[in-house]
mmCIF file of C-alpha atoms in Angstrom:
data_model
loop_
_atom_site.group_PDB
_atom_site.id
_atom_site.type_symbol
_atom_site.label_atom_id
_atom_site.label_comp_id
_atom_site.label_asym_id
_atom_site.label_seq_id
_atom_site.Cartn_x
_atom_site.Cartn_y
_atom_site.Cartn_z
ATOM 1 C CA UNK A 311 -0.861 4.737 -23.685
ATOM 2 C CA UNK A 312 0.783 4.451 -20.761
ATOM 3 C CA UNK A 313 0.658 0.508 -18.951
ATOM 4 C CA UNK A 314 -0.197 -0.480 -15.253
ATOM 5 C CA UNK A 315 2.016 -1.561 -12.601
ATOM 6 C CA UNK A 316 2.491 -5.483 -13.257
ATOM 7 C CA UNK A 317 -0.389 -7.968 -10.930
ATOM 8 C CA UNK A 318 0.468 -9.465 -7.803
ATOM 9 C CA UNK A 319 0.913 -7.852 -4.287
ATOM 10 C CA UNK A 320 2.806 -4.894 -3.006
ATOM 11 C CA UNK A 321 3.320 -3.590 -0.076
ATOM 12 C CA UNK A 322 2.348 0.103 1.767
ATOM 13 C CA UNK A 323 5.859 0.077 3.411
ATOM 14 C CA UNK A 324 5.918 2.334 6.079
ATOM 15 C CA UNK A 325 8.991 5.336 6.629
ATOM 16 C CA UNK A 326 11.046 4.127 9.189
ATOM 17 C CA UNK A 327 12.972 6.763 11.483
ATOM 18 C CA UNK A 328 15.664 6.918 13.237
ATOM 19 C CA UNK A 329 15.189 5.130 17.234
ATOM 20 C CA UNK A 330 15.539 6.965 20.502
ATOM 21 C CA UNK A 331 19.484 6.047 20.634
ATOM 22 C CA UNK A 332 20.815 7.287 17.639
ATOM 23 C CA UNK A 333 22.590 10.610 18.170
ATOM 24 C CA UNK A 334 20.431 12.690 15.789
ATOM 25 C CA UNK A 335 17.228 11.436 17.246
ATOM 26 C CA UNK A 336 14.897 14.032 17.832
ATOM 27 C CA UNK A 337 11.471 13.280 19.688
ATOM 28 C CA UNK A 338 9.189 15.751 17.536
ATOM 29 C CA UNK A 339 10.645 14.831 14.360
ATOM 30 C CA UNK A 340 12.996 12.141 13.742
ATOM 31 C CA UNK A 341 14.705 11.925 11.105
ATOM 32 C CA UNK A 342 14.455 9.181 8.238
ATOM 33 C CA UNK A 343 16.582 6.321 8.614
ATOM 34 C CA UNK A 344 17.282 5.013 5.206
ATOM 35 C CA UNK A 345 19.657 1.846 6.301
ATOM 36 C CA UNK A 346 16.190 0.594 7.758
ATOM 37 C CA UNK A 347 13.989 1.607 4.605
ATOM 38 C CA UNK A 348 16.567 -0.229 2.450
ATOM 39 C CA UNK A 349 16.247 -3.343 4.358
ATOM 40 C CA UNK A 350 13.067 -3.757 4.555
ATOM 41 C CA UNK A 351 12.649 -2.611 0.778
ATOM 42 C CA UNK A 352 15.315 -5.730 -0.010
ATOM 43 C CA UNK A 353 13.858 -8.285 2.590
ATOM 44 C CA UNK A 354 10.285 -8.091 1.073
ATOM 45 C CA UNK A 355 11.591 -8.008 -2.548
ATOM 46 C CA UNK A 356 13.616 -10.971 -2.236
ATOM 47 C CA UNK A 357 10.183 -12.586 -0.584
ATOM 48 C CA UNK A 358 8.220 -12.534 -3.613
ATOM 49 C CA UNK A 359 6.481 -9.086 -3.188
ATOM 50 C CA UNK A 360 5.867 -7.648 -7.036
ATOM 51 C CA UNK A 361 6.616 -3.879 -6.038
ATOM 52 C CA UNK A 362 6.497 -1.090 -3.235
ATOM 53 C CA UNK A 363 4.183 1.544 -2.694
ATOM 54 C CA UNK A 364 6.750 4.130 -0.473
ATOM 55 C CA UNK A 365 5.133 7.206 1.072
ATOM 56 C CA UNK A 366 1.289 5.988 1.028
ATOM 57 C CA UNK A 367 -0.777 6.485 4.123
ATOM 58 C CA UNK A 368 1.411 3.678 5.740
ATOM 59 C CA UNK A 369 4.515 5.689 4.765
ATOM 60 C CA UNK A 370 3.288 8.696 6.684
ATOM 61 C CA UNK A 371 3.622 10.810 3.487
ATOM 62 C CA UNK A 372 2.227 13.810 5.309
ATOM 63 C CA UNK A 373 4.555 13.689 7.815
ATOM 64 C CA UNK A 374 7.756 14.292 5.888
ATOM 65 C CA UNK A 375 9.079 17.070 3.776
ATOM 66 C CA UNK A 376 9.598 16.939 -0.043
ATOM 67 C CA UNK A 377 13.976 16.690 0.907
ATOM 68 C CA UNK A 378 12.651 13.718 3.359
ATOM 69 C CA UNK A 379 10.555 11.932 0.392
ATOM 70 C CA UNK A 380 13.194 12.219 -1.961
ATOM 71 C CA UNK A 381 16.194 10.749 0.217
ATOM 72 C CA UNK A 382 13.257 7.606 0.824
ATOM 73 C CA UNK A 383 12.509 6.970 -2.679
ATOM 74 C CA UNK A 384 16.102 7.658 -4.085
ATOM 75 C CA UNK A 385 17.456 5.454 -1.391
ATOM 76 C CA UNK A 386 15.426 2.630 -2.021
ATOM 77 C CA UNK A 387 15.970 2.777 -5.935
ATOM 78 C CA UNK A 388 19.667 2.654 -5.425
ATOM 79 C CA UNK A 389 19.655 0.233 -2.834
ATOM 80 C CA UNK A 390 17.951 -2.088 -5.196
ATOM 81 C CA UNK A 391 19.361 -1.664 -8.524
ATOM 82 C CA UNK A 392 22.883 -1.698 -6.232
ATOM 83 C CA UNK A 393 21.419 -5.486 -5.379
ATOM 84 C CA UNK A 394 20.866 -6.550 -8.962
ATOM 85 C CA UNK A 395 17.073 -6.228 -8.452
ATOM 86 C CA UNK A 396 16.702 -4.146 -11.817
ATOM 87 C CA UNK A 397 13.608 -2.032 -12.490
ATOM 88 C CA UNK A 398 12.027 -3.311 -9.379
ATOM 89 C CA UNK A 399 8.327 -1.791 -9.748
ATOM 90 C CA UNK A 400 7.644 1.443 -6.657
ATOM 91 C CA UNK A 401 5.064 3.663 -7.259
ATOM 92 C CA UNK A 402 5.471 7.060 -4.777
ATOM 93 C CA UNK A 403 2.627 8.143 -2.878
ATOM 94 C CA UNK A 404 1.434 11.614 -2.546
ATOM 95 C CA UNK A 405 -1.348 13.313 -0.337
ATOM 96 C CA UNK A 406 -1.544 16.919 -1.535
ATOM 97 C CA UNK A 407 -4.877 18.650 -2.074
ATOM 98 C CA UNK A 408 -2.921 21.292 -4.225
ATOM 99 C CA UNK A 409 -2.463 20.180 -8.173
ATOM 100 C CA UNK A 410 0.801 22.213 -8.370
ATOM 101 C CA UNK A 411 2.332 20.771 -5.509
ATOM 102 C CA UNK A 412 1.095 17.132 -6.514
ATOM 103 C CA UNK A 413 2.666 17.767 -9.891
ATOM 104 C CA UNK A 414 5.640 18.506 -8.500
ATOM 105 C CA UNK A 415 6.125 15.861 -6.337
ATOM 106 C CA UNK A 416 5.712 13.129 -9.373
ATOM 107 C CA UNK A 417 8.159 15.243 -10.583
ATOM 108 C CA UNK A 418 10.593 14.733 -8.217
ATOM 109 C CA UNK A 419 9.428 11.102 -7.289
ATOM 110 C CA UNK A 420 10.454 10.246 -11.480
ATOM 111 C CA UNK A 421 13.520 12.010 -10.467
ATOM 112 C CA UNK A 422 14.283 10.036 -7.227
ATOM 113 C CA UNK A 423 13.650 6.636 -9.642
ATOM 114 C CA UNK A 424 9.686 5.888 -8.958
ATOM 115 C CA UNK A 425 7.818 4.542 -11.892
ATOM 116 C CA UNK A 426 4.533 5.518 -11.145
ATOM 117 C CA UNK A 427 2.261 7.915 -8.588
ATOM 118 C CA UNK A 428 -0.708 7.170 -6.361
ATOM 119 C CA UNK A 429 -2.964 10.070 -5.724
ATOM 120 C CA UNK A 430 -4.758 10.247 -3.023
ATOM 121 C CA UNK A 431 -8.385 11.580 -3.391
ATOM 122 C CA UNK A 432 -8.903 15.143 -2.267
ATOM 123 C CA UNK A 433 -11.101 15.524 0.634
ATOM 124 C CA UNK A 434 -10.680 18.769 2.740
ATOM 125 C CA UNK A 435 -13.938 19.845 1.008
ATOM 126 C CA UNK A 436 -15.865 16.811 1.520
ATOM 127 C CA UNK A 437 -18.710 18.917 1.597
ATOM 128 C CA UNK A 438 -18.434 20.527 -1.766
ATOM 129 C CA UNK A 439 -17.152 18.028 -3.624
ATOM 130 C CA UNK A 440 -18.970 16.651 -6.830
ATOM 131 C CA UNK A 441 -17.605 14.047 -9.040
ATOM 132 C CA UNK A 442 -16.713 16.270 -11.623
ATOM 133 C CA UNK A 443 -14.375 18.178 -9.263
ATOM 134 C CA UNK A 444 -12.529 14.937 -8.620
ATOM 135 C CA UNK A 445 -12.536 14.004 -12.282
ATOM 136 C CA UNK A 446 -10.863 17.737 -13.331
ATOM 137 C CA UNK A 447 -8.838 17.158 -10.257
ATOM 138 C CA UNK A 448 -7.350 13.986 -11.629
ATOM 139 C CA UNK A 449 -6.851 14.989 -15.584
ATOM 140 C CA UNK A 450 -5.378 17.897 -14.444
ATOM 141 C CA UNK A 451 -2.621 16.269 -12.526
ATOM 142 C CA UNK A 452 -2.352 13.153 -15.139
ATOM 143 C CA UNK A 453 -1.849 15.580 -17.815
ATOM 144 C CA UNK A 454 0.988 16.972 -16.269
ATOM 145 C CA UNK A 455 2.378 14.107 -14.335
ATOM 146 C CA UNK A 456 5.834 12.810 -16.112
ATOM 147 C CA UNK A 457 4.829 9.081 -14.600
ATOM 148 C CA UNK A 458 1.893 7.317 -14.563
ATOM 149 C CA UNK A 459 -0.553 7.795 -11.804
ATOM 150 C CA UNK A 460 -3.358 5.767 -10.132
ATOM 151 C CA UNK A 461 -6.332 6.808 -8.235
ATOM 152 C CA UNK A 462 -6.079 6.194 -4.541
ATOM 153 C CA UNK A 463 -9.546 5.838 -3.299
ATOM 154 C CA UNK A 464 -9.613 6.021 1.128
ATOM 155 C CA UNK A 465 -12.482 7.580 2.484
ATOM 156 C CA UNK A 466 -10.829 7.210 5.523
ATOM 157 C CA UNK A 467 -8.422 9.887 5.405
ATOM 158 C CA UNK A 468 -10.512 11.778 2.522
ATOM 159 C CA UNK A 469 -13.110 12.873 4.921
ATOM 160 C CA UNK A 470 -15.161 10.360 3.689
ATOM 161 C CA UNK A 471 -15.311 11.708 0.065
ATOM 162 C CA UNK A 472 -17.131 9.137 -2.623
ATOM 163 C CA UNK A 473 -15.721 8.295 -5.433
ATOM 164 C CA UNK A 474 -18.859 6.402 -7.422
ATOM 165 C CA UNK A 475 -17.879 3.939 -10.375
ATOM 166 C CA UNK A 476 -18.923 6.271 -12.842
ATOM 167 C CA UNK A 477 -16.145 8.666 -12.078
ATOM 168 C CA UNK A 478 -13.217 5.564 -12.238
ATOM 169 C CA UNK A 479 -14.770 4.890 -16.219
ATOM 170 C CA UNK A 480 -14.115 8.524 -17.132
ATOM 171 C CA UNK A 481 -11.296 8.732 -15.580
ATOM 172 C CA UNK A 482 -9.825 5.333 -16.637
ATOM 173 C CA UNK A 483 -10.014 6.794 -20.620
ATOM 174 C CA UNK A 484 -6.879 9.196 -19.701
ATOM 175 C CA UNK A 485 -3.883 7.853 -21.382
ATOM 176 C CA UNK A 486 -2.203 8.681 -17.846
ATOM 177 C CA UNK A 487 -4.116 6.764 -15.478
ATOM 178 C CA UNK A 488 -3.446 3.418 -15.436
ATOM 179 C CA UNK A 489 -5.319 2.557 -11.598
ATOM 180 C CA UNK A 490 -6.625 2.326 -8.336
ATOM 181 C CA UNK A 491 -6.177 1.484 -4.942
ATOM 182 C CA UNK A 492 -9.665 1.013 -3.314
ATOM 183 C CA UNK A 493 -8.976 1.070 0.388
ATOM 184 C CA UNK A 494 -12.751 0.148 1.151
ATOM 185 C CA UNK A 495 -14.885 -2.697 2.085
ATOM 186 C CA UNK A 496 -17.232 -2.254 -0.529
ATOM 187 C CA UNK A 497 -17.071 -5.105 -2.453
ATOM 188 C CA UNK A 498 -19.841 -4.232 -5.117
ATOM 189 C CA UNK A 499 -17.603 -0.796 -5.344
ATOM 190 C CA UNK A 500 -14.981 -3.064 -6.233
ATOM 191 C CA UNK A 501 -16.478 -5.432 -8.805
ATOM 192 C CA UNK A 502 -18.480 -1.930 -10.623
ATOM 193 C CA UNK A 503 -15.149 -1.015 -11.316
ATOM 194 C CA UNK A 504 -12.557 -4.341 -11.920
ATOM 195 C CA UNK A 505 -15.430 -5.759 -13.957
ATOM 196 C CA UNK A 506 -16.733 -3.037 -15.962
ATOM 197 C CA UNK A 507 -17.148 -3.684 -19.413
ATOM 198 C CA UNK A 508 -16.367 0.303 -20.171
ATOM 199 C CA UNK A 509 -13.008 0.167 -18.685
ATOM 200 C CA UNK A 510 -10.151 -1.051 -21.061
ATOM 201 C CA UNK A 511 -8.773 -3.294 -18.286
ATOM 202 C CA UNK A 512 -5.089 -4.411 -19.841
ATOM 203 C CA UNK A 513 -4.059 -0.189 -19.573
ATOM 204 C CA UNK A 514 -6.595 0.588 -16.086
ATOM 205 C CA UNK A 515 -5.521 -2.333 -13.182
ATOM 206 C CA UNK A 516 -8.007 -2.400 -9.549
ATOM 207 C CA UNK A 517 -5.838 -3.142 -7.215
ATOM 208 C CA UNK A 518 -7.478 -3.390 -3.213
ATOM 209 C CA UNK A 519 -6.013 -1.853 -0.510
ATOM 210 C CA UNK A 520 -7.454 -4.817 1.932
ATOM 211 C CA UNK A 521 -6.189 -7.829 2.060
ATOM 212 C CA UNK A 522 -8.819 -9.117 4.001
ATOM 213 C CA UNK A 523 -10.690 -9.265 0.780
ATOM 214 C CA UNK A 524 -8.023 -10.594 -1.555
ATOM 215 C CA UNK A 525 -9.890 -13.747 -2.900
ATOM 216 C CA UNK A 526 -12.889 -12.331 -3.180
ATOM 217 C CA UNK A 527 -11.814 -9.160 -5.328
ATOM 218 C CA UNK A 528 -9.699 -11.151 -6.969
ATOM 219 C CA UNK A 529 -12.833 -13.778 -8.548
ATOM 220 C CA UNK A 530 -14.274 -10.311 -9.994
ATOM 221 C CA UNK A 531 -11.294 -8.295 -11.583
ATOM 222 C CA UNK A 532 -8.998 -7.081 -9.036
ATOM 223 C CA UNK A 533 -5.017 -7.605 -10.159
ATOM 224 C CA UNK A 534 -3.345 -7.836 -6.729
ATOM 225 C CA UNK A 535 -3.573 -6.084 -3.477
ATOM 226 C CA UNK A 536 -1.643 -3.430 -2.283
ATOM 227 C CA UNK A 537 -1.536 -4.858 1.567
ATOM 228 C CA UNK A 538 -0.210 -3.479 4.978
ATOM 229 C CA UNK A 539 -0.386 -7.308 6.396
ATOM 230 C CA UNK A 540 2.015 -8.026 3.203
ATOM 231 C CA UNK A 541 4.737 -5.774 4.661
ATOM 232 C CA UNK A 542 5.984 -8.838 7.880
ATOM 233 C CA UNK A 543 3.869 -11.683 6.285
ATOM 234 C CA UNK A 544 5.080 -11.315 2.612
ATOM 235 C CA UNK A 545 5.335 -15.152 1.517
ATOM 236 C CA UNK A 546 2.241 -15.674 3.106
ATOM 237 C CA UNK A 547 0.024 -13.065 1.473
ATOM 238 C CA UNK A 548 1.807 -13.837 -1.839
ATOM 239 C CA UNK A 549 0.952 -17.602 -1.566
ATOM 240 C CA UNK A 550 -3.044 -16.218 -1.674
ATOM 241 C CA UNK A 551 -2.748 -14.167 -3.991
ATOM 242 C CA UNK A 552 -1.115 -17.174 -6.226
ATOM 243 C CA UNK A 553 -3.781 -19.876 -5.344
ATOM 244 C CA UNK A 554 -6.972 -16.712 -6.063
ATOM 245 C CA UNK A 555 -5.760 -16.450 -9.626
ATOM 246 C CA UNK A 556 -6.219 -19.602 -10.323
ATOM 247 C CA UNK A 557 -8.931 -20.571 -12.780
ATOM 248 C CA UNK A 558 -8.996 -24.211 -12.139
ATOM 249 C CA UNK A 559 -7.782 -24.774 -8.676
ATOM 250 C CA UNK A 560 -8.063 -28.637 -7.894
ATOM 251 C CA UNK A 561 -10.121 -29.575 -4.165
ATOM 252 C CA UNK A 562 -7.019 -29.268 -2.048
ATOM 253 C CA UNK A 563 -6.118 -25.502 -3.343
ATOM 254 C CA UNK A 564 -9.462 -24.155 -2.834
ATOM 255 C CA UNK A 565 -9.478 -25.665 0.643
ATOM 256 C CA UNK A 566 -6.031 -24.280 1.276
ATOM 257 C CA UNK A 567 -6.691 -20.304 0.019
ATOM 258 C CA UNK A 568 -9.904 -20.310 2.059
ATOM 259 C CA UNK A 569 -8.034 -21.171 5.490
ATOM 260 C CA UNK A 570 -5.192 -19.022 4.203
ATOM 261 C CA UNK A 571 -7.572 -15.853 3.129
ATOM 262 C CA UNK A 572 -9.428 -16.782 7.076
ATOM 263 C CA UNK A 573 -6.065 -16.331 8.333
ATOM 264 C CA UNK A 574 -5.213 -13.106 6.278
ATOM 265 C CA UNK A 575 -8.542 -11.532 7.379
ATOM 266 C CA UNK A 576 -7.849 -12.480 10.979
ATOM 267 C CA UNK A 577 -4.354 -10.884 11.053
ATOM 268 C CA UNK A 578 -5.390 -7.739 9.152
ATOM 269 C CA UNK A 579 -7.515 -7.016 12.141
ATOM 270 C CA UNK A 580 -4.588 -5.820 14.029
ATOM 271 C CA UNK A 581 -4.114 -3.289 11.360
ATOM 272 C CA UNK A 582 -7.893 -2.182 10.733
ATOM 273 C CA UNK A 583 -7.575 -1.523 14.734
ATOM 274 C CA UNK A 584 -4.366 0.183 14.848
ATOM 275 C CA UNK A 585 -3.680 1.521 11.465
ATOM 276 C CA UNK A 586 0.037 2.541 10.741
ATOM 277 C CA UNK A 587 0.683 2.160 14.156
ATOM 278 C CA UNK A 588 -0.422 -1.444 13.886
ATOM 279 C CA UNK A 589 1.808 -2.377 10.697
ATOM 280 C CA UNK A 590 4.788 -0.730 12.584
ATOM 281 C CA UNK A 591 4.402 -2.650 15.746
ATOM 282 C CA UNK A 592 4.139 -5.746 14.257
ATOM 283 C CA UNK A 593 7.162 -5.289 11.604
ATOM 284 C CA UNK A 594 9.152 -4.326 14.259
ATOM 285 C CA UNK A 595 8.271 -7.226 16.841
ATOM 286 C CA UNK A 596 7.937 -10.056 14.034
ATOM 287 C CA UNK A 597 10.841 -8.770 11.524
ATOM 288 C CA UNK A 598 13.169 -6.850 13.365
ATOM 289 C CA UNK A 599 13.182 -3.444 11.553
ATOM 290 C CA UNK A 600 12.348 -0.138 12.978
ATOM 291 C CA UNK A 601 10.990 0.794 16.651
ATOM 292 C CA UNK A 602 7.527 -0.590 17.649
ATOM 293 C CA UNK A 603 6.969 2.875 18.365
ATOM 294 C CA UNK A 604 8.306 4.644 15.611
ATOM 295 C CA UNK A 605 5.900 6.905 14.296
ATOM 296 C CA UNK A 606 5.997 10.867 13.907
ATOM 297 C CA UNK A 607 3.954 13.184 15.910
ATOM 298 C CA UNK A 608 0.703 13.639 16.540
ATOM 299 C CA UNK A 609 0.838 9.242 16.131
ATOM 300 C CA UNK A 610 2.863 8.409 19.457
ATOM 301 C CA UNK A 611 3.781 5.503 20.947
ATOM 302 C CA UNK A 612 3.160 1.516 20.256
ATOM 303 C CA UNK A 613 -0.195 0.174 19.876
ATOM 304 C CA UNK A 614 -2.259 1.127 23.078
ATOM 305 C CA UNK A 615 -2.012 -1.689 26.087
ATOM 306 C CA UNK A 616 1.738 -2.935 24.513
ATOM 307 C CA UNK A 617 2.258 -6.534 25.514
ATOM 308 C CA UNK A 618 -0.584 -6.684 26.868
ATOM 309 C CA UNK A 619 -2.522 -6.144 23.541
ATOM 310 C CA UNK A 620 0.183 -7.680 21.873
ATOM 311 C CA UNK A 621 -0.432 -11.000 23.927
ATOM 312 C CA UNK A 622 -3.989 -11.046 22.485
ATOM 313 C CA UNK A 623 -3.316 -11.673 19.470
ATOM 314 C CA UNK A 624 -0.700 -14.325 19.868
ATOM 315 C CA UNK A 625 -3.293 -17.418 18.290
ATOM 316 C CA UNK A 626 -2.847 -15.144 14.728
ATOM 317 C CA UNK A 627 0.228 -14.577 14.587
ATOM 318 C CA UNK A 628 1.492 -17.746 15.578
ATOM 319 C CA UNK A 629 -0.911 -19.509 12.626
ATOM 320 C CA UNK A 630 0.398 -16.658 10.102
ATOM 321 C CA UNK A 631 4.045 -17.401 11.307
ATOM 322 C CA UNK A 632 3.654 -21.275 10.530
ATOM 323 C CA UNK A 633 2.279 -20.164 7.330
ATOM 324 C CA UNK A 634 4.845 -17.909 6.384
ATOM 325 C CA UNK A 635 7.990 -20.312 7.757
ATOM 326 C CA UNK A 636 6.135 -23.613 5.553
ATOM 327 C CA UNK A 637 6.911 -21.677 1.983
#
């Protein structure tokens, strides 16, 4: 039986490319930039972060060819074991609707040094889709799959495709499938699942996809938090994540993780506005790495309004930043 990625919070780094200066830019497809990737990988590790997810939704993973995702996760594992920071946990994304291809791609992302896969749901027949589908779907790809692989539950870019508690149980039997990723808001969702007596819970690990709801999930099963907000406020988000777990928090700690989860929630708000785009502007602006405008076609440009927007939201980030500079 395969284990879970350890607790604690990753990030959903996003694929940096090249900027508009280099000399292989190109405007409909830039090319990775790995230096970037590499830094970023090494600033958030050294910040407390427990792993990466590389080549989520964040990542763009449907943006980039199988050559591109390889150079990104190969590049960050040798970066990193080149640093001393040995078996650091990264678990490759993939977005494929086709069970060959998605094989193949775990395939190659064991290859490239990833320890486990997160699959996204397929949605491009919403319509048709049953729960059984999704469960064949899923054994059919763990049974091949040379790494572990989680479930990655978005009905936001699975055409709104349901995947109902029931469905996790089953699927959390396979020797292969060791978790989720519920980027939702629903909460009962959440607890159905991280809380279920049926699910052997020390080899099948919930993990949200929202920050916003890290203490919360956290009081009902949930390991962690695989967070966008994470990616330029790492200590911050960590710090959370420490004071949720614990089971007998004195007066002063459960004061201080409900102003810190009200200031998580407030920040993620940028990102449940602007989506990649969001998390790329304000790495970029806050932590130096990558354009603000960095994203592959059809996303172009910044977040809409630039400074303008940007200013808006200047009360957050300034509270996040104090947070994040005080541990």
């Amino acid at each position: 039986m395969a284990t879970p990625p350890p607790s604690g919070i990753y990030v959903p780094v996003p694929t940096f490319f090249v900027g508009k200066k280099a000399a292989n830019y190109d405007p409909v497809a830039a090319p990775v930039d790995i230096d970037t990737q590499v830094a970023h990988s090494l600033y958030l590790a050294r910040a407390g972060i427990k792993g990466l997810v590389i080549l989520g939704s964040t990542g763009e993973a449907i943006h980039l060819t199988n050559k591109e995702r390889f150079e990104v996760l190969s590049g960050v594992r040798q970066a990193l074991e080149k640093e001393g920071v040995k078996d650091y946990p990264i678990i490759a994304g993939t977005a494929t609707q086709n069970i060959e291809e998605t094989v193949g791609q775990l395939k190659e992302a064991k290859e490239a040094g990833a320890q486990y896969g997160l699959c996204l749901v397929p949605g491009y027949f919403a319509g048709a889709s049953t729960q059984e589908g999704v469960i064949r779907w899923f054994t059919a790809v763990a049974d091949q799959s040379p790494i572990p692989i989680m479930i990655y539950h978005y009905p936001g870019v699975s055409n709104n495709v349901k995947v109902v508690p029931s469905t996790f149980v089953t699927l959390a039997k396979h020797p292969n499938i060791v978790g989720c990723k519920l980027s939702h808001g629903d909460v009962s969702y959440h607890a159905q699942i991280a809380s279920s007596p049926s699910i052997d819970h020390s080899s099948f690990a919930t993990f949200s996809g929202l920050g916003q709801q890290l203490l919360p999930v956290v009081t009902i099963g949930a390991v962690g938090a695989i967070d966008g907000c994470a990616g330029f406020f790492p200590k911050t988000v960590v710090r959370l994540y420490e004071l949720s777990v614990k089971n007998q928090p004195t007066d002063d700690e459960v004061r201080k993780r409900r102003l810190l989860q009200y200031k998580v929630s407030s920040m993620e708000e940028v990102i449940v506005k602007f989506g990649t785009v969001g998390i790329k502007e304000a790495i970029s602006r806050l932590r130096g790495f990558g354009d603000r405008d960095g994203t592959r076609l059809p996303l172009h440009g910044g977040i809409p309004g630039d400074d303008a927007e940007w200013a808006k939201w200047k009360e957050v980030v300034d509270a996040m930043e104090e947070e994040e500079n005080s541990i």
